[in-house]
Amino acid sequence: MIRFSRIRALLAKDLAETFSTAQIVMPLIIVPLVVVVGYPVAFLLAIKAAPDAANGLKDFIGSFPASAVPAIPGLTAAGRAAYIGVVYLFSGFFLIVPVMFSTVIAANSFAGEKERRTLEGLLYTPLTDGELVLGKIAASFLPAVGFAWVCFGIYTVIVDVLGAPLVGQVFFPTMNWWALMFLLVPAVALFVISVVVMISTRARGFQEANAIGGSIVLPIIGVVAAQASGVMVLSAGVVAAIALAFVLLDVLLLSVIVGAFNRSKVVSYLP
Amino acid sequence: MSDPGSGLAVEVRGLTRVFDAVPALDGVDLEIPRGAVFGLLGPNGAGKTTTVRILNGVLDPTRVDVLRVLGQDLPQGADLVRPQVGVQTDTNLYDRLSARANLSLFARFYGLAKKAADQRADELLDMFGLLPRAAERVEKFSKGMKQKLLIARSLVGAPSLVYLDEPTAGLDPEASHELMSYIRTVSRAQHTTFFITSHRLDEMEDVCTKVAVLAGGVIRAQGSPAAVARAAVPRVRVHVTPAPGVRIAPGELLALPGATHAESLDGYIAVDLRSVRAVPEFVRAAAALPHDLLGVADVPPTLQEAYLALVGSQPGAPDPAPDTAAQTGTEVAS
Ligand SMILES: Nc1ncnc2c1ncn2[C@@H]1O[C@H](COP(=O)(O)OP(=O)(O)OP(=O)(O)O)[C@@H](O)[C@H]1O
Ligand SMILES: [Mg+2]
């Protein structure tokens, strides 16, 4: 039995704790923001400053099929490069951002409470195993996806302001981006967070959980992010289908984690 | 939810827990009636905290025959038991949250809505004298204040069974005293069961209706403090107090029937007797002496003496009290 009011209470506590320390949150926010703002700004300004240089991007443009860019009347080579960069090149970042943001929080979830010696008190409460695990996962998932959406909002404004003059119209977000941000990003983030939270239940402390979590998650996410552009070219429908596959994987993973959660195991590892 | 037919809050038989091939608990039996104030006594490393963890389904036993709490068998019934139980052990609070937030959070885990939870938190903060500091982060609190908050946290859910693992560690004498009065009052008025571990034997003797002495993972004695003391300490002692100005030599009392030892102390003479049966005859003989007496008082052994006798007697060591049930861990009647 899962009671959401209790999960909410645990979630609110975790968020309050996480965000009460600037040292934890600032690096998590700043690096992705620099990437999400800095790269597209540099890219679009570069094309704007030297449109002819876009010819030099021929290979880059040529690596995408013609269908990757819709028929926009009067689209220049520079506009084409801008469109491809904005819609495809940077899409992988948005899968990495929530993962970077949440791995630290998820690694901290159980292992951090163990380290600070607060976990045992939590285990004595009427929270069920499911509530404990889901509360901890939600405490990483919600800020991670929320932050990814904030980045998405900022990105949208930047690429439309700087990119529309090049492309000739306001073109962003495209359908496949809606599917990316509201289906694939949450589904992938939930997958990664679940894995790291599971590691965190068995780790002795935060450092251990973070190290193991990072070494497992980063290769997976590298592959996913590298394939992102290719998938985005296919169609919004394909993005949604992959997201659905991740959702099924998530459900499976969550039930395994809740089932395997064992208070006794957690306490045996207490320092 | 709990089995009303059983008068026991906790029933344990044959509880064994092994850590790295070393048994921390070795066949422990406990019976704690509902409404009792139960004291688990024992030296460092005896297995007290381990027992509390196992009774709360937070640590698995290695072997157990019966493990029943509030009528539920553990571990299956753990989710039904937890809402009725409050636990204070040596853990930390959430340092970066306020005192109020710490309590309110736990109240919400026990099913209270946000507003009711805040109210409950303030009620308990007030009871422990911490209301003026309610909004402060716990990291600024002193050790004793944190300890009070941990105890308060165990009470947020209005539990019918409360575990307090060394609750008075770090508390000042007046706070300890208030806590003991609170425990006495609540156990009587609301029939709440308390399970306390402590090294403060004087406090435990005062407040507990039942105690068990745990040493080396084995229960050495279990029963009311007085019964445990009597069973573990073989001596029978009376104090003979002469009237002011009257002097009695200890030898005079030692010569009376049943006396085995007599010693003049501050204003009275302590006399050890052979057995309880020897007391009436000794009292008559003492009264018949040509001295004015203020009184002859039976001085039962203290829990402290019993504890030292029981804990000092390691298995295999010479038996200090061959005809008591204490060493075998048998229940002794009050
Ligand atoms: N997680 C664990 N792993 C290994 N050994 C443990 C663990 N927990 C407890 N022990 C061992 O079990 C024994 C009992 O420990 P426990 O903490 O229950 O003692 P205690 O009676 O509470 O002592 P104290 O009065 O010092 O609090 C000790 O020898 C301890 O080292
Ligand atoms: Mg202990």
PDB file of N, CA, C and O in Angstrom, chain B residues 248-263 269-274 281-282 285-286 289:
ATOM      1  N   ILE B 248      24.245   0.516  71.136  1.00  0.00           N
ATOM      2  CA  ILE B 248      24.196  -0.938  71.075  1.00  0.00           C
ATOM      3  C   ILE B 248      25.460  -1.407  70.373  1.00  0.00           C
ATOM      4  O   ILE B 248      25.807  -0.886  69.320  1.00  0.00           O
ATOM      5  N   ALA B 249      26.123  -2.376  70.975  1.00  0.00           N
ATOM      6  CA  ALA B 249      27.311  -2.922  70.317  1.00  0.00           C
ATOM      7  C   ALA B 249      26.868  -3.916  69.245  1.00  0.00           C
ATOM      8  O   ALA B 249      25.933  -4.688  69.483  1.00  0.00           O
ATOM      9  N   PRO B 250      27.493  -3.907  68.058  1.00  0.00           N
ATOM     10  CA  PRO B 250      27.109  -4.850  66.991  1.00  0.00           C
ATOM     11  C   PRO B 250      27.143  -6.292  67.478  1.00  0.00           C
ATOM     12  O   PRO B 250      26.316  -7.103  67.067  1.00  0.00           O
ATOM     13  N   GLY B 251      28.072  -6.579  68.380  1.00  0.00           N
ATOM     14  CA  GLY B 251      28.196  -7.944  68.885  1.00  0.00           C
ATOM     15  C   GLY B 251      26.929  -8.432  69.567  1.00  0.00           C
ATOM     16  O   GLY B 251      26.586  -9.619  69.491  1.00  0.00           O
ATOM     17  N   GLU B 252      26.229  -7.520  70.209  1.00  0.00           N
ATOM     18  CA  GLU B 252      24.986  -7.915  70.885  1.00  0.00           C
ATOM     19  C   GLU B 252      23.974  -8.444  69.876  1.00  0.00           C
ATOM     20  O   GLU B 252      23.225  -9.382  70.154  1.00  0.00           O
ATOM     21  N   LEU B 253      23.935  -7.782  68.706  1.00  0.00           N
ATOM     22  CA  LEU B 253      22.960  -8.185  67.689  1.00  0.00           C
ATOM     23  C   LEU B 253      23.423  -9.448  66.969  1.00  0.00           C
ATOM     24  O   LEU B 253      22.623 -10.311  66.612  1.00  0.00           O
ATOM     25  N   LEU B 254      24.736  -9.549  66.782  1.00  0.00           N
ATOM     26  CA  LEU B 254      25.289 -10.720  66.098  1.00  0.00           C
ATOM     27  C   LEU B 254      25.011 -11.991  66.904  1.00  0.00           C
ATOM     28  O   LEU B 254      24.889 -13.084  66.345  1.00  0.00           O
ATOM     29  N   ALA B 255      24.852 -11.821  68.236  1.00  0.00           N
ATOM     30  CA  ALA B 255      24.600 -12.968  69.098  1.00  0.00           C
ATOM     31  C   ALA B 255      23.160 -13.452  68.998  1.00  0.00           C
ATOM     32  O   ALA B 255      22.825 -14.545  69.466  1.00  0.00           O
ATOM     33  N   LEU B 256      22.280 -12.648  68.385  1.00  0.00           N
ATOM     34  CA  LEU B 256      20.864 -13.030  68.305  1.00  0.00           C
ATOM     35  C   LEU B 256      20.671 -14.115  67.243  1.00  0.00           C
ATOM     36  O   LEU B 256      21.494 -14.262  66.340  1.00  0.00           O
ATOM     37  N   PRO B 257      19.581 -14.883  67.320  1.00  0.00           N
ATOM     38  CA  PRO B 257      19.363 -15.998  66.382  1.00  0.00           C
ATOM     39  C   PRO B 257      19.248 -15.524  64.933  1.00  0.00           C
ATOM     40  O   PRO B 257      18.561 -14.549  64.659  1.00  0.00           O
ATOM     41  N   GLY B 258      19.937 -16.211  64.030  1.00  0.00           N
ATOM     42  CA  GLY B 258      19.825 -15.943  62.595  1.00  0.00           C
ATOM     43  C   GLY B 258      20.834 -14.951  62.077  1.00  0.00           C
ATOM     44  O   GLY B 258      21.057 -14.868  60.873  1.00  0.00           O
ATOM     45  N   ALA B 259      21.476 -14.166  62.957  1.00  0.00           N
ATOM     46  CA  ALA B 259      22.388 -13.110  62.488  1.00  0.00           C
ATOM     47  C   ALA B 259      23.695 -13.724  62.012  1.00  0.00           C
ATOM     48  O   ALA B 259      24.240 -14.631  62.653  1.00  0.00           O
ATOM     49  N   THR B 260      24.179 -13.238  60.864  1.00  0.00           N
ATOM     50  CA  THR B 260      25.453 -13.739  60.351  1.00  0.00           C
ATOM     51  C   THR B 260      26.514 -12.650  60.311  1.00  0.00           C
ATOM     52  O   THR B 260      27.703 -12.918  60.177  1.00  0.00           O
ATOM     53  N   HIS B 261      26.060 -11.379  60.364  1.00  0.00           N
ATOM     54  CA  HIS B 261      27.013 -10.279  60.263  1.00  0.00           C
ATOM     55  C   HIS B 261      26.352  -9.035  60.839  1.00  0.00           C
ATOM     56  O   HIS B 261      25.167  -8.814  60.627  1.00  0.00           O
ATOM     57  N   ALA B 262      27.102  -8.232  61.569  1.00  0.00           N
ATOM     58  CA  ALA B 262      26.534  -6.988  62.100  1.00  0.00           C
ATOM     59  C   ALA B 262      27.587  -5.908  62.018  1.00  0.00           C
ATOM     60  O   ALA B 262      28.779  -6.154  62.239  1.00  0.00           O
ATOM     61  N   GLU B 263      27.157  -4.712  61.687  1.00  0.00           N
ATOM     62  CA  GLU B 263      28.116  -3.636  61.452  1.00  0.00           C
ATOM     63  C   GLU B 263      27.474  -2.324  61.836  1.00  0.00           C
ATOM     64  O   GLU B 263      26.348  -2.015  61.425  1.00  0.00           O
ATOM     65  N   ILE B 269      22.545   0.038  63.004  1.00  0.00           N
ATOM     66  CA  ILE B 269      23.398  -1.141  62.844  1.00  0.00           C
ATOM     67  C   ILE B 269      22.809  -2.018  61.745  1.00  0.00           C
ATOM     68  O   ILE B 269      21.616  -2.333  61.758  1.00  0.00           O
ATOM     69  N   ALA B 270      23.639  -2.353  60.781  1.00  0.00           N
ATOM     70  CA  ALA B 270      23.188  -3.214  59.685  1.00  0.00           C
ATOM     71  C   ALA B 270      23.481  -4.651  60.067  1.00  0.00           C
ATOM     72  O   ALA B 270      24.612  -4.991  60.410  1.00  0.00           O
ATOM     73  N   VAL B 271      22.449  -5.478  60.030  1.00  0.00           N
ATOM     74  CA  VAL B 271      22.620  -6.872  60.402  1.00  0.00           C
ATOM     75  C   VAL B 271      22.198  -7.769  59.244  1.00  0.00           C
ATOM     76  O   VAL B 271      21.100  -7.615  58.707  1.00  0.00           O
ATOM     77  N   ASP B 272      23.073  -8.665  58.822  1.00  0.00           N
ATOM     78  CA  ASP B 272      22.713  -9.651  57.795  1.00  0.00           C
ATOM     79  C   ASP B 272      22.195 -10.905  58.479  1.00  0.00           C
ATOM     80  O   ASP B 272      22.768 -11.357  59.481  1.00  0.00           O
ATOM     81  N   LEU B 273      21.086 -11.451  57.901  1.00  0.00           N
ATOM     82  CA  LEU B 273      20.486 -12.651  58.474  1.00  0.00           C
ATOM     83  C   LEU B 273      20.633 -13.816  57.513  1.00  0.00           C
ATOM     84  O   LEU B 273      20.876 -13.634  56.325  1.00  0.00           O
ATOM     85  N   ARG B 274      20.442 -15.012  58.075  1.00  0.00           N
ATOM     86  CA  ARG B 274      20.661 -16.223  57.300  1.00  0.00           C
ATOM     87  C   ARG B 274      19.653 -16.343  56.155  1.00  0.00           C
ATOM     88  O   ARG B 274      19.984 -16.718  55.051  1.00  0.00           O
ATOM     89  N   GLU B 281      11.985 -14.021  64.055  1.00  0.00           N
ATOM     90  CA  GLU B 281      12.576 -14.398  65.339  1.00  0.00           C
ATOM     91  C   GLU B 281      13.643 -13.379  65.750  1.00  0.00           C
ATOM     92  O   GLU B 281      13.740 -12.988  66.914  1.00  0.00           O
ATOM     93  N   PHE B 282      14.377 -12.896  64.753  1.00  0.00           N
ATOM     94  CA  PHE B 282      15.416 -11.903  65.046  1.00  0.00           C
ATOM     95  C   PHE B 282      14.781 -10.624  65.564  1.00  0.00           C
ATOM     96  O   PHE B 282      15.240 -10.026  66.533  1.00  0.00           O
ATOM     97  N   ALA B 285      13.649 -11.018  69.116  1.00  0.00           N
ATOM     98  CA  ALA B 285      14.796 -11.049  70.025  1.00  0.00           C
ATOM     99  C   ALA B 285      15.403  -9.655  70.202  1.00  0.00           C
ATOM    100  O   ALA B 285      15.787  -9.260  71.322  1.00  0.00           O
ATOM    101  N   ALA B 286      15.441  -8.899  69.084  1.00  0.00           N
ATOM    102  CA  ALA B 286      16.008  -7.550  69.159  1.00  0.00           C
ATOM    103  C   ALA B 286      15.131  -6.664  70.042  1.00  0.00           C
ATOM    104  O   ALA B 286      15.617  -5.868  70.857  1.00  0.00           O
ATOM    105  N   LEU B 289      15.704  -7.039  73.719  1.00  0.00           N
ATOM    106  CA  LEU B 289      16.945  -6.539  74.315  1.00  0.00           C
ATOM    107  C   LEU B 289      16.639  -5.362  75.245  1.00  0.00           C
ATOM    108  O   LEU B 289      15.670  -4.627  75.007  1.00  0.00           O
TER     109      LEU B 289
END
